[in-house]
């Protein structure tokens, strides 16, 4: 699933194309695409049609488009769930997996394409959390490391208080948002920390280095347009990212560690895989 860098690439593209535009028409072409909007398709269409997109926002892996009407401040937003294969595309294209189509007042078309139908749109009211307006469904999500108001010291303290695997903490979006399985593995490799180490057993300086390494790897991924393992992650123009060529841990099981040469390993963790170097990242003793 897309993580912070991939969602930020999409957000920037939407900001370039949508801000200031008014939605003139909306079609929901697949029932799953609006299933998170509990009031139903017709209500979603009614709330979006005629509204102006005032910005494109993101927190961690969560993306939304604030909506305003008749010159009033935005009080609701389209929350976009990309799921495993969701794409927000601007312009014409292959409509085989088109789920939602929205026309804009400049003649452009915004298309939500989703081959696997795990994603979708919902309209949420905006609520104030810690001085920032966010959709109600995103209110519990922590700030991410690229947020100007990210509190590094507070995040380290919350991590230190967790008596569970440190990778599980990295993936907890209520502690630090934006980090998913790919960038957790990359950050742990950079920090030489095994993901099954207890967060509470690590020193605060070690946790600080881990947060900094997660931030660094996500910034580098963002510079390269994100990580694309197949054609399903693309930006708003349909272009793939290139960071998969720079990965040091994720997906490299059976290959030599780029730091010490030991063969990388993969193990099951939380119904997914963890990739690590058994020499650089010593497993904890049970």
PDB file of N, CA and C in Angstrom, residues 108-180:
ATOM      1  N   UNK A 108     -11.345  19.976 -17.212  1.00  0.00           N
ATOM      2  CA  UNK A 108     -10.549  18.795 -16.870  1.00  0.00           C
ATOM      3  C   UNK A 108     -11.420  17.739 -16.187  1.00  0.00           C
ATOM      4  N   UNK A 109     -10.922  16.528 -16.153  1.00  0.00           N
ATOM      5  CA  UNK A 109     -11.629  15.419 -15.519  1.00  0.00           C
ATOM      6  C   UNK A 109     -10.704  14.769 -14.494  1.00  0.00           C
ATOM      7  N   UNK A 110     -11.206  14.611 -13.273  1.00  0.00           N
ATOM      8  CA  UNK A 110     -10.499  13.884 -12.223  1.00  0.00           C
ATOM      9  C   UNK A 110     -11.056  12.469 -12.202  1.00  0.00           C
ATOM     10  N   UNK A 111     -10.167  11.476 -12.291  1.00  0.00           N
ATOM     11  CA  UNK A 111     -10.593  10.076 -12.346  1.00  0.00           C
ATOM     12  C   UNK A 111      -9.996   9.305 -11.179  1.00  0.00           C
ATOM     13  N   UNK A 112     -10.843   8.588 -10.454  1.00  0.00           N
ATOM     14  CA  UNK A 112     -10.374   7.647  -9.434  1.00  0.00           C
ATOM     15  C   UNK A 112     -10.443   6.261 -10.040  1.00  0.00           C
ATOM     16  N   UNK A 113      -9.271   5.682 -10.277  1.00  0.00           N
ATOM     17  CA  UNK A 113      -9.135   4.364 -10.884  1.00  0.00           C
ATOM     18  C   UNK A 113      -8.645   3.407  -9.813  1.00  0.00           C
ATOM     19  N   UNK A 114      -9.252   2.231  -9.720  1.00  0.00           N
ATOM     20  CA  UNK A 114      -8.891   1.306  -8.639  1.00  0.00           C
ATOM     21  C   UNK A 114      -9.152  -0.128  -9.085  1.00  0.00           C
ATOM     22  N   UNK A 115      -8.108  -0.779  -9.536  1.00  0.00           N
ATOM     23  CA  UNK A 115      -8.241  -2.133 -10.074  1.00  0.00           C
ATOM     24  C   UNK A 115      -8.773  -3.108  -9.034  1.00  0.00           C
ATOM     25  N   UNK A 116      -8.259  -3.043  -7.804  1.00  0.00           N
ATOM     26  CA  UNK A 116      -8.618  -4.045  -6.794  1.00  0.00           C
ATOM     27  C   UNK A 116      -9.786  -3.630  -5.913  1.00  0.00           C
ATOM     28  N   UNK A 117     -10.284  -2.434  -6.085  1.00  0.00           N
ATOM     29  CA  UNK A 117     -11.479  -1.893  -5.397  1.00  0.00           C
ATOM     30  C   UNK A 117     -11.391  -1.916  -3.874  1.00  0.00           C
ATOM     31  N   UNK A 118     -10.177  -1.757  -3.310  1.00  0.00           N
ATOM     32  CA  UNK A 118     -10.043  -1.623  -1.862  1.00  0.00           C
ATOM     33  C   UNK A 118     -10.117  -0.161  -1.428  1.00  0.00           C
ATOM     34  N   UNK A 119      -9.967   0.764  -2.374  1.00  0.00           N
ATOM     35  CA  UNK A 119      -9.966   2.191  -2.050  1.00  0.00           C
ATOM     36  C   UNK A 119     -11.342   2.813  -2.227  1.00  0.00           C
ATOM     37  N   UNK A 120     -11.374   4.143  -2.184  1.00  0.00           N
ATOM     38  CA  UNK A 120     -12.641   4.838  -2.381  1.00  0.00           C
ATOM     39  C   UNK A 120     -12.620   6.249  -1.833  1.00  0.00           C
ATOM     40  N   UNK A 121     -13.760   6.917  -1.984  1.00  0.00           N
ATOM     41  CA  UNK A 121     -13.943   8.291  -1.491  1.00  0.00           C
ATOM     42  C   UNK A 121     -14.993   8.304  -0.388  1.00  0.00           C
ATOM     43  N   UNK A 122     -14.871   9.257   0.506  1.00  0.00           N
ATOM     44  CA  UNK A 122     -15.911   9.567   1.487  1.00  0.00           C
ATOM     45  C   UNK A 122     -15.824  11.058   1.776  1.00  0.00           C
ATOM     46  N   UNK A 123     -16.929  11.668   2.119  1.00  0.00           N
ATOM     47  CA  UNK A 123     -16.927  13.074   2.530  1.00  0.00           C
ATOM     48  C   UNK A 123     -17.093  13.132   4.035  1.00  0.00           C
ATOM     49  N   UNK A 124     -16.134  13.803   4.688  1.00  0.00           N
ATOM     50  CA  UNK A 124     -16.117  13.910   6.145  1.00  0.00           C
ATOM     51  C   UNK A 124     -16.170  15.376   6.553  1.00  0.00           C
ATOM     52  N   UNK A 125     -16.812  15.686   7.680  1.00  0.00           N
ATOM     53  CA  UNK A 125     -16.698  17.056   8.215  1.00  0.00           C
ATOM     54  C   UNK A 125     -15.275  17.302   8.705  1.00  0.00           C
ATOM     55  N   UNK A 126     -14.827  18.545   8.617  1.00  0.00           N
ATOM     56  CA  UNK A 126     -13.516  18.918   9.141  1.00  0.00           C
ATOM     57  C   UNK A 126     -13.656  19.299  10.609  1.00  0.00           C
ATOM     58  N   UNK A 127     -12.729  18.827  11.431  1.00  0.00           N
ATOM     59  CA  UNK A 127     -12.720  19.139  12.859  1.00  0.00           C
ATOM     60  C   UNK A 127     -11.338  19.669  13.227  1.00  0.00           C
ATOM     61  N   UNK A 128     -11.267  20.492  14.266  1.00  0.00           N
ATOM     62  CA  UNK A 128      -9.986  21.052  14.683  1.00  0.00           C
ATOM     63  C   UNK A 128      -9.308  20.136  15.694  1.00  0.00           C
ATOM     64  N   UNK A 129      -8.076  19.762  15.403  1.00  0.00           N
ATOM     65  CA  UNK A 129      -7.267  18.938  16.298  1.00  0.00           C
ATOM     66  C   UNK A 129      -5.914  19.610  16.434  1.00  0.00           C
ATOM     67  N   UNK A 130      -5.583  20.037  17.634  1.00  0.00           N
ATOM     68  CA  UNK A 130      -4.281  20.648  17.895  1.00  0.00           C
ATOM     69  C   UNK A 130      -3.999  21.793  16.923  1.00  0.00           C
ATOM     70  N   UNK A 131      -5.015  22.611  16.688  1.00  0.00           N
ATOM     71  CA  UNK A 131      -4.838  23.801  15.866  1.00  0.00           C
ATOM     72  C   UNK A 131      -4.875  23.574  14.373  1.00  0.00           C
ATOM     73  N   UNK A 132      -5.214  22.360  13.944  1.00  0.00           N
ATOM     74  CA  UNK A 132      -5.247  22.034  12.518  1.00  0.00           C
ATOM     75  C   UNK A 132      -6.600  21.415  12.173  1.00  0.00           C
ATOM     76  N   UNK A 133      -7.170  21.825  11.041  1.00  0.00           N
ATOM     77  CA  UNK A 133      -8.410  21.215  10.572  1.00  0.00           C
ATOM     78  C   UNK A 133      -8.100  19.930   9.826  1.00  0.00           C
ATOM     79  N   UNK A 134      -8.718  18.835  10.274  1.00  0.00           N
ATOM     80  CA  UNK A 134      -8.533  17.536   9.631  1.00  0.00           C
ATOM     81  C   UNK A 134      -9.903  16.864   9.527  1.00  0.00           C
ATOM     82  N   UNK A 135     -10.072  15.934   8.580  1.00  0.00           N
ATOM     83  CA  UNK A 135     -11.327  15.182   8.532  1.00  0.00           C
ATOM     84  C   UNK A 135     -11.556  14.407   9.820  1.00  0.00           C
ATOM     85  N   UNK A 136     -12.801  14.277  10.184  1.00  0.00           N
ATOM     86  CA  UNK A 136     -13.153  13.593  11.434  1.00  0.00           C
ATOM     87  C   UNK A 136     -12.537  12.198  11.506  1.00  0.00           C
ATOM     88  N   UNK A 137     -12.489  11.484  10.363  1.00  0.00           N
ATOM     89  CA  UNK A 137     -11.956  10.120  10.360  1.00  0.00           C
ATOM     90  C   UNK A 137     -10.437  10.076  10.481  1.00  0.00           C
ATOM     91  N   UNK A 138      -9.779  11.230  10.388  1.00  0.00           N
ATOM     92  CA  UNK A 138      -8.316  11.298  10.469  1.00  0.00           C
ATOM     93  C   UNK A 138      -7.862  11.896  11.804  1.00  0.00           C
ATOM     94  N   UNK A 139      -8.815  12.265  12.658  1.00  0.00           N
ATOM     95  CA  UNK A 139      -8.492  12.998  13.887  1.00  0.00           C
ATOM     96  C   UNK A 139      -7.558  12.228  14.814  1.00  0.00           C
ATOM     97  N   UNK A 140      -7.570  10.894  14.752  1.00  0.00           N
ATOM     98  CA  UNK A 140      -6.735  10.091  15.656  1.00  0.00           C
ATOM     99  C   UNK A 140      -5.336   9.857  15.105  1.00  0.00           C
ATOM    100  N   UNK A 141      -5.051  10.292  13.898  1.00  0.00           N
ATOM    101  CA  UNK A 141      -3.769  10.014  13.253  1.00  0.00           C
ATOM    102  C   UNK A 141      -2.718  11.020  13.720  1.00  0.00           C
ATOM    103  N   UNK A 142      -1.541  10.506  14.092  1.00  0.00           N
ATOM    104  CA  UNK A 142      -0.462  11.369  14.577  1.00  0.00           C
ATOM    105  C   UNK A 142       0.146  12.170  13.426  1.00  0.00           C
ATOM    106  N   UNK A 143       0.832  13.242  13.752  1.00  0.00           N
ATOM    107  CA  UNK A 143       1.571  13.992  12.742  1.00  0.00           C
ATOM    108  C   UNK A 143       2.720  13.132  12.214  1.00  0.00           C
ATOM    109  N   UNK A 144       3.120  13.399  10.987  1.00  0.00           N
ATOM    110  CA  UNK A 144       4.196  12.631  10.375  1.00  0.00           C
ATOM    111  C   UNK A 144       5.497  13.432  10.403  1.00  0.00           C
ATOM    112  N   UNK A 145       6.642  12.778  10.132  1.00  0.00           N
ATOM    113  CA  UNK A 145       7.938  13.463  10.252  1.00  0.00           C
ATOM    114  C   UNK A 145       8.140  14.627   9.286  1.00  0.00           C
ATOM    115  N   UNK A 146       7.356  14.724   8.225  1.00  0.00           N
ATOM    116  CA  UNK A 146       7.501  15.839   7.293  1.00  0.00           C
ATOM    117  C   UNK A 146       6.566  16.997   7.629  1.00  0.00           C
ATOM    118  N   UNK A 147       5.780  16.844   8.673  1.00  0.00           N
ATOM    119  CA  UNK A 147       4.885  17.904   9.142  1.00  0.00           C
ATOM    120  C   UNK A 147       5.715  18.949   9.883  1.00  0.00           C
ATOM    121  N   UNK A 148       5.478  20.219   9.572  1.00  0.00           N
ATOM    122  CA  UNK A 148       6.244  21.298  10.214  1.00  0.00           C
ATOM    123  C   UNK A 148       6.052  21.309  11.726  1.00  0.00           C
ATOM    124  N   UNK A 149       4.955  20.749  12.222  1.00  0.00           N
ATOM    125  CA  UNK A 149       4.674  20.738  13.655  1.00  0.00           C
ATOM    126  C   UNK A 149       4.931  19.374  14.292  1.00  0.00           C
ATOM    127  N   UNK A 150       5.666  18.526  13.604  1.00  0.00           N
ATOM    128  CA  UNK A 150       6.041  17.219  14.150  1.00  0.00           C
ATOM    129  C   UNK A 150       6.908  17.416  15.388  1.00  0.00           C
ATOM    130  N   UNK A 151       6.528  16.789  16.489  1.00  0.00           N
ATOM    131  CA  UNK A 151       7.237  16.923  17.759  1.00  0.00           C
ATOM    132  C   UNK A 151       8.102  15.681  17.967  1.00  0.00           C
ATOM    133  N   UNK A 152       9.352  15.759  17.534  1.00  0.00           N
ATOM    134  CA  UNK A 152      10.259  14.615  17.583  1.00  0.00           C
ATOM    135  C   UNK A 152      10.426  14.079  18.999  1.00  0.00           C
ATOM    136  N   UNK A 153      10.653  14.955  19.967  1.00  0.00           N
ATOM    137  CA  UNK A 153      10.881  14.522  21.348  1.00  0.00           C
ATOM    138  C   UNK A 153       9.659  13.801  21.916  1.00  0.00           C
ATOM    139  N   UNK A 154       8.471  14.323  21.633  1.00  0.00           N
ATOM    140  CA  UNK A 154       7.251  13.691  22.140  1.00  0.00           C
ATOM    141  C   UNK A 154       7.040  12.323  21.511  1.00  0.00           C
ATOM    142  N   UNK A 155       7.355  12.192  20.226  1.00  0.00           N
ATOM    143  CA  UNK A 155       7.213  10.899  19.552  1.00  0.00           C
ATOM    144  C   UNK A 155       8.185   9.880  20.137  1.00  0.00           C
ATOM    145  N   UNK A 156       9.420  10.295  20.386  1.00  0.00           N
ATOM    146  CA  UNK A 156      10.409   9.392  20.974  1.00  0.00           C
ATOM    147  C   UNK A 156       9.937   8.927  22.357  1.00  0.00           C
ATOM    148  N   UNK A 157       9.383   9.836  23.126  1.00  0.00           N
ATOM    149  CA  UNK A 157       8.882   9.473  24.454  1.00  0.00           C
ATOM    150  C   UNK A 157       7.735   8.470  24.354  1.00  0.00           C
ATOM    151  N   UNK A 158       6.837   8.663  23.389  1.00  0.00           N
ATOM    152  CA  UNK A 158       5.725   7.721  23.216  1.00  0.00           C
ATOM    153  C   UNK A 158       6.246   6.355  22.776  1.00  0.00           C
ATOM    154  N   UNK A 159       7.246   6.353  21.895  1.00  0.00           N
ATOM    155  CA  UNK A 159       7.831   5.083  21.465  1.00  0.00           C
ATOM    156  C   UNK A 159       8.485   4.353  22.631  1.00  0.00           C
ATOM    157  N   UNK A 160       9.237   5.086  23.442  1.00  0.00           N
ATOM    158  CA  UNK A 160       9.928   4.505  24.591  1.00  0.00           C
ATOM    159  C   UNK A 160       8.949   3.866  25.574  1.00  0.00           C
ATOM    160  N   UNK A 161       7.740   4.408  25.646  1.00  0.00           N
ATOM    161  CA  UNK A 161       6.739   3.906  26.590  1.00  0.00           C
ATOM    162  C   UNK A 161       6.041   2.639  26.100  1.00  0.00           C
ATOM    163  N   UNK A 162       6.304   2.232  24.858  1.00  0.00           N
ATOM    164  CA  UNK A 162       5.631   1.068  24.283  1.00  0.00           C
ATOM    165  C   UNK A 162       6.451  -0.198  24.537  1.00  0.00           C
ATOM    166  N   UNK A 163       5.897  -1.116  25.298  1.00  0.00           N
ATOM    167  CA  UNK A 163       6.596  -2.378  25.579  1.00  0.00           C
ATOM    168  C   UNK A 163       6.168  -3.427  24.551  1.00  0.00           C
ATOM    169  N   UNK A 164       6.501  -3.147  23.291  1.00  0.00           N
ATOM    170  CA  UNK A 164       6.181  -4.059  22.193  1.00  0.00           C
ATOM    171  C   UNK A 164       7.254  -3.917  21.130  1.00  0.00           C
ATOM    172  N   UNK A 165       7.183  -4.739  20.086  1.00  0.00           N
ATOM    173  CA  UNK A 165       8.202  -4.715  19.036  1.00  0.00           C
ATOM    174  C   UNK A 165       8.305  -3.320  18.431  1.00  0.00           C
ATOM    175  N   UNK A 166       9.540  -2.891  18.189  1.00  0.00           N
ATOM    176  CA  UNK A 166       9.731  -1.531  17.698  1.00  0.00           C
ATOM    177  C   UNK A 166       9.163  -1.357  16.292  1.00  0.00           C
ATOM    178  N   UNK A 167       9.175  -2.400  15.480  1.00  0.00           N
ATOM    179  CA  UNK A 167       8.568  -2.256  14.152  1.00  0.00           C
ATOM    180  C   UNK A 167       7.064  -2.048  14.274  1.00  0.00           C
ATOM    181  N   UNK A 168       6.440  -2.727  15.215  1.00  0.00           N
ATOM    182  CA  UNK A 168       5.003  -2.534  15.437  1.00  0.00           C
ATOM    183  C   UNK A 168       4.720  -1.076  15.809  1.00  0.00           C
ATOM    184  N   UNK A 169       5.603  -0.475  16.593  1.00  0.00           N
ATOM    185  CA  UNK A 169       5.435   0.928  16.984  1.00  0.00           C
ATOM    186  C   UNK A 169       5.595   1.838  15.775  1.00  0.00           C
ATOM    187  N   UNK A 170       6.591   1.553  14.937  1.00  0.00           N
ATOM    188  CA  UNK A 170       6.780   2.361  13.723  1.00  0.00           C
ATOM    189  C   UNK A 170       5.552   2.333  12.822  1.00  0.00           C
ATOM    190  N   UNK A 171       4.845   1.202  12.822  1.00  0.00           N
ATOM    191  CA  UNK A 171       3.668   1.053  11.968  1.00  0.00           C
ATOM    192  C   UNK A 171       2.399   1.595  12.609  1.00  0.00           C
ATOM    193  N   UNK A 172       2.468   1.993  13.871  1.00  0.00           N
ATOM    194  CA  UNK A 172       1.299   2.507  14.597  1.00  0.00           C
ATOM    195  C   UNK A 172       1.070   3.962  14.193  1.00  0.00           C
ATOM    196  N   UNK A 173       0.041   4.196  13.410  1.00  0.00           N
ATOM    197  CA  UNK A 173      -0.209   5.532  12.862  1.00  0.00           C
ATOM    198  C   UNK A 173      -0.680   6.532  13.915  1.00  0.00           C
ATOM    199  N   UNK A 174      -0.989   6.048  15.119  1.00  0.00           N
ATOM    200  CA  UNK A 174      -1.350   6.969  16.203  1.00  0.00           C
ATOM    201  C   UNK A 174      -0.117   7.440  16.972  1.00  0.00           C
ATOM    202  N   UNK A 175       1.045   6.840  16.688  1.00  0.00           N
ATOM    203  CA  UNK A 175       2.297   7.246  17.321  1.00  0.00           C
ATOM    204  C   UNK A 175       3.114   8.114  16.369  1.00  0.00           C
ATOM    205  N   UNK A 176       3.336   7.613  15.177  1.00  0.00           N
ATOM    206  CA  UNK A 176       4.038   8.332  14.119  1.00  0.00           C
ATOM    207  C   UNK A 176       3.399   7.896  12.810  1.00  0.00           C
ATOM    208  N   UNK A 177       2.921   8.806  12.019  1.00  0.00           N
ATOM    209  CA  UNK A 177       2.180   8.414  10.824  1.00  0.00           C
ATOM    210  C   UNK A 177       3.054   8.458   9.587  1.00  0.00           C
ATOM    211  N   UNK A 178       2.596   7.759   8.559  1.00  0.00           N
ATOM    212  CA  UNK A 178       3.254   7.791   7.266  1.00  0.00           C
ATOM    213  C   UNK A 178       4.155   6.612   6.990  1.00  0.00           C
ATOM    214  N   UNK A 179       4.628   5.940   8.050  1.00  0.00           N
ATOM    215  CA  UNK A 179       5.565   4.833   7.876  1.00  0.00           C
ATOM    216  C   UNK A 179       4.777   3.531   7.702  1.00  0.00           C
ATOM    217  N   UNK A 180       5.027   2.839   6.594  1.00  0.00           N
ATOM    218  CA  UNK A 180       4.447   1.526   6.363  1.00  0.00           C
ATOM    219  C   UNK A 180       5.527   0.476   6.336  1.00  0.00           C
TER     220      UNK A 180
END
